Amino acid sequence: MANKKYNVKNYLRERFFPHIWCPGCGHGIVLGSLLRAVEELELDPTNTVMTSGIGCSARISGYVNFHSLHTIHGRALAFATGVKLAKPKLNLIVPMGDGDALAIGGNHFIHAARRNIDITAIVMNNKIYGMTGGQFSPLTGYGQKATTAPYSTIDNEFDVVKLSKAAGASFVARSTTFHATESIDFIKRAISHKGFSVVEIFSQCPTHYGRKNKKGDAANMMENYKNSTVPIGSKKLEKDPSLIERGVFVDNDQAPEYCDEYEKIIQVASKGRA
Amino acid sequence: MGKLKLKEHLINRDWCKGCGICVHFCPKQVLELDDKEKVIAVRKEDCIRCKLCELRCPDLAIEIITQKEDEDE
């Protein structure tokens, strides 16, 4: 690996390690997958910007050696949109937690998808608000337990894939922390894709979600991801429709990208000027 | 090009939090947690360099270092 231009460790701010995440937290695995994807794409850290909101997942922007903005809760995509429109050549990566992306930042999420602006959103779905003590999020799901739902929640959850697809994202994929090599591949494709890309990665929270719902330790939760997910269109789905599909759901290169369209408007508007 | 062989399991004991994910998923039971709840490679000779521990370590604390078979140590 020595002949590579960049190395995974070069993208890390090692002075902040060991990181703040709990033992077994899936977010560290997502960070590893993201760094390996960035390394394989040989992205230049000086041309890469990461914006994040608030939450366990958002701490990721402090650990990577890109330009990073740790912004306000749910508004990471709004800041990313601003950065991208000002400098369309930059690569924008936005890691978000489930609550940050779809509760607090729900509107920013659907509108960024609608505009199809060239940003890569990584939704690290641990089904809980970990940092604030285990409150249920819009992805916790009916019948699950949380600190604020000791007798189980009565809220239904969002399906990130269907939501992003309907909102207009031009690349949508889903994977889990168990499937680390698959995650690397999806993140690579999402970053290379021109347009709004969403990669949902199931990430275990053994401290809150796991403990409240008796899912065992981190390794058991990952085993559970292996057993409860299947590749898109698997025959196992016919027998057990409760299985969750993994894979690339949307990959549309034809959809017009927002910055390109904006550039065209600039050209039209400045016609006739010296 | 010689075949790749294992050089060492590079384990960063300051970063390891002893979650046991690598121990659980190692297909050859190479890794164990010691009395300080940090991972150690106890059966290095069984390692097949699949790197599943490296890919799934949430603390980025383990790295499998390989070298070509014909290279000296």
Short mmCIF file of C-alpha atoms in Angstrom, two decimals, chain A residues 133-260:
data_model
loop_
_atom_site.label_atom_id
_atom_site.label_comp_id
_atom_site.label_asym_id
_atom_site.label_seq_id
_atom_site.Cartn_x
_atom_site.Cartn_y
_atom_site.Cartn_z
CA GLY A 133 -29.38 9.69 26.27
CA GLY A 134 -31.40 7.33 24.07
CA GLN A 135 -34.59 9.13 23.05
CA PHE A 136 -36.49 7.56 20.17
CA SER A 137 -36.00 8.98 16.70
CA PRO A 138 -38.19 8.89 13.57
CA LEU A 139 -36.32 5.73 12.56
CA THR A 140 -36.71 3.80 15.81
CA GLY A 141 -39.80 2.02 14.57
CA TYR A 142 -43.09 0.82 16.02
CA GLY A 143 -42.86 -1.30 19.15
CA GLN A 144 -39.21 -0.54 19.96
CA LYS A 145 -38.10 0.77 23.33
CA ALA A 146 -36.19 3.93 24.15
CA THR A 147 -35.59 6.16 27.17
CA THR A 148 -38.58 8.28 26.18
CA ALA A 149 -40.66 5.23 25.26
CA PRO A 150 -40.24 2.80 28.17
CA TYR A 151 -43.42 0.96 27.14
CA SER A 152 -42.37 0.97 23.46
CA THR A 153 -42.98 3.55 20.76
CA ILE A 154 -46.24 3.94 18.86
CA ASP A 155 -44.56 5.92 16.03
CA ASN A 156 -43.97 4.35 12.66
CA GLU A 157 -40.55 4.80 11.12
CA PHE A 158 -39.42 6.39 7.87
CA ASP A 159 -37.93 4.25 5.15
CA VAL A 160 -34.84 6.28 4.20
CA VAL A 161 -34.52 4.62 0.80
CA LYS A 162 -38.13 5.17 -0.25
CA LEU A 163 -38.13 8.71 1.13
CA SER A 164 -34.97 9.76 -0.72
CA LYS A 165 -36.15 8.05 -3.89
CA ALA A 166 -39.48 9.88 -3.77
CA ALA A 167 -37.80 13.19 -2.93
CA GLY A 168 -35.64 12.93 -6.06
CA ALA A 169 -32.20 11.74 -4.98
CA SER A 170 -30.37 10.36 -8.01
CA PHE A 171 -28.30 7.77 -6.13
CA VAL A 172 -29.73 5.78 -3.22
CA ALA A 173 -28.08 2.82 -1.53
CA ARG A 174 -28.34 0.94 1.74
CA SER A 175 -25.84 -1.20 3.59
CA THR A 176 -24.87 -2.11 7.16
CA THR A 177 -21.77 -2.00 9.33
CA PHE A 178 -21.57 -5.79 9.07
CA HIS A 179 -21.15 -5.45 5.30
CA ALA A 180 -18.09 -3.22 5.49
CA THR A 181 -16.67 -3.94 2.04
CA GLU A 182 -20.10 -3.36 0.50
CA SER A 183 -20.33 -0.04 2.36
CA ILE A 184 -16.95 1.00 0.96
CA ASP A 185 -18.16 0.21 -2.55
CA PHE A 186 -21.45 2.13 -2.12
CA ILE A 187 -19.72 5.16 -0.60
CA LYS A 188 -17.24 5.17 -3.50
CA ARG A 189 -20.06 5.07 -6.03
CA ALA A 190 -22.00 7.72 -4.13
CA ILE A 191 -19.04 10.12 -4.05
CA SER A 192 -18.30 9.54 -7.75
CA HIS A 193 -21.96 10.05 -8.66
CA LYS A 194 -22.90 13.52 -9.92
CA GLY A 195 -26.08 14.51 -8.13
CA PHE A 196 -27.55 14.04 -4.69
CA SER A 197 -26.51 10.64 -3.33
CA VAL A 198 -27.81 9.02 -0.18
CA VAL A 199 -26.13 6.02 1.44
CA GLU A 200 -27.98 4.66 4.44
CA ILE A 201 -25.78 2.53 6.68
CA PHE A 202 -27.28 0.66 9.62
CA SER A 203 -24.99 1.32 12.54
CA GLN A 204 -25.33 -0.32 15.92
CA CYS A 205 -25.79 1.63 19.16
CA PRO A 206 -25.08 -1.02 21.81
CA THR A 207 -25.24 1.54 24.61
CA HIS A 208 -28.80 2.76 24.13
CA TYR A 209 -30.77 1.02 21.39
CA GLY A 210 -29.12 -2.35 21.98
CA ARG A 211 -29.50 -2.29 25.74
CA LYS A 212 -33.10 -1.02 25.77
CA ASN A 213 -34.22 -3.55 23.20
CA LYS A 214 -32.13 -6.49 24.48
CA LYS A 215 -30.23 -6.86 21.21
CA GLY A 216 -27.05 -8.08 22.89
CA ASP A 217 -23.59 -6.60 22.46
CA ALA A 218 -22.16 -4.86 19.40
CA ALA A 219 -21.08 -8.10 17.72
CA ASN A 220 -24.55 -9.63 18.22
CA MET A 221 -26.18 -6.54 16.75
CA MET A 222 -23.95 -6.88 13.70
CA GLU A 223 -24.84 -10.58 13.41
CA ASN A 224 -28.44 -9.42 13.46
CA TYR A 225 -27.75 -7.11 10.48
CA LYS A 226 -26.39 -10.11 8.63
CA ASN A 227 -29.50 -12.18 9.36
CA SER A 228 -32.12 -9.49 8.86
CA THR A 229 -30.94 -8.05 5.52
CA VAL A 230 -30.70 -9.50 2.01
CA PRO A 231 -29.43 -8.18 -1.35
CA ILE A 232 -32.10 -6.52 -3.53
CA GLY A 233 -34.48 -9.02 -5.08
CA SER A 234 -33.26 -12.01 -3.07
CA LYS A 235 -35.47 -15.10 -3.19
CA LYS A 236 -35.50 -15.18 0.60
CA LEU A 237 -37.84 -12.17 0.48
CA GLU A 238 -40.68 -14.34 -0.84
CA LYS A 239 -40.51 -16.53 2.25
CA ASP A 240 -39.91 -13.73 4.73
CA PRO A 241 -41.06 -10.26 3.62
CA SER A 242 -39.82 -8.72 6.87
CA LEU A 243 -36.22 -8.93 5.62
CA ILE A 244 -34.67 -5.58 4.70
CA GLU A 245 -33.15 -5.13 1.24
CA ARG A 246 -29.58 -3.90 0.79
CA GLY A 247 -28.00 -2.59 -2.36
CA VAL A 248 -28.16 0.28 -4.84
CA PHE A 249 -31.80 1.26 -5.34
CA VAL A 250 -31.41 4.27 -7.61
CA ASP A 251 -28.49 5.21 -9.86
CA ASN A 252 -29.63 7.85 -12.32
CA ASP A 253 -26.95 9.70 -14.29
CA GLN A 254 -29.42 11.56 -16.48
CA ALA A 255 -31.07 13.81 -13.88
CA PRO A 256 -29.91 17.45 -14.20
CA GLU A 257 -27.59 18.53 -11.42
CA TYR A 258 -28.35 21.75 -9.53
CA CYS A 259 -24.97 23.52 -9.85
CA ASP A 260 -24.88 22.81 -13.61
#
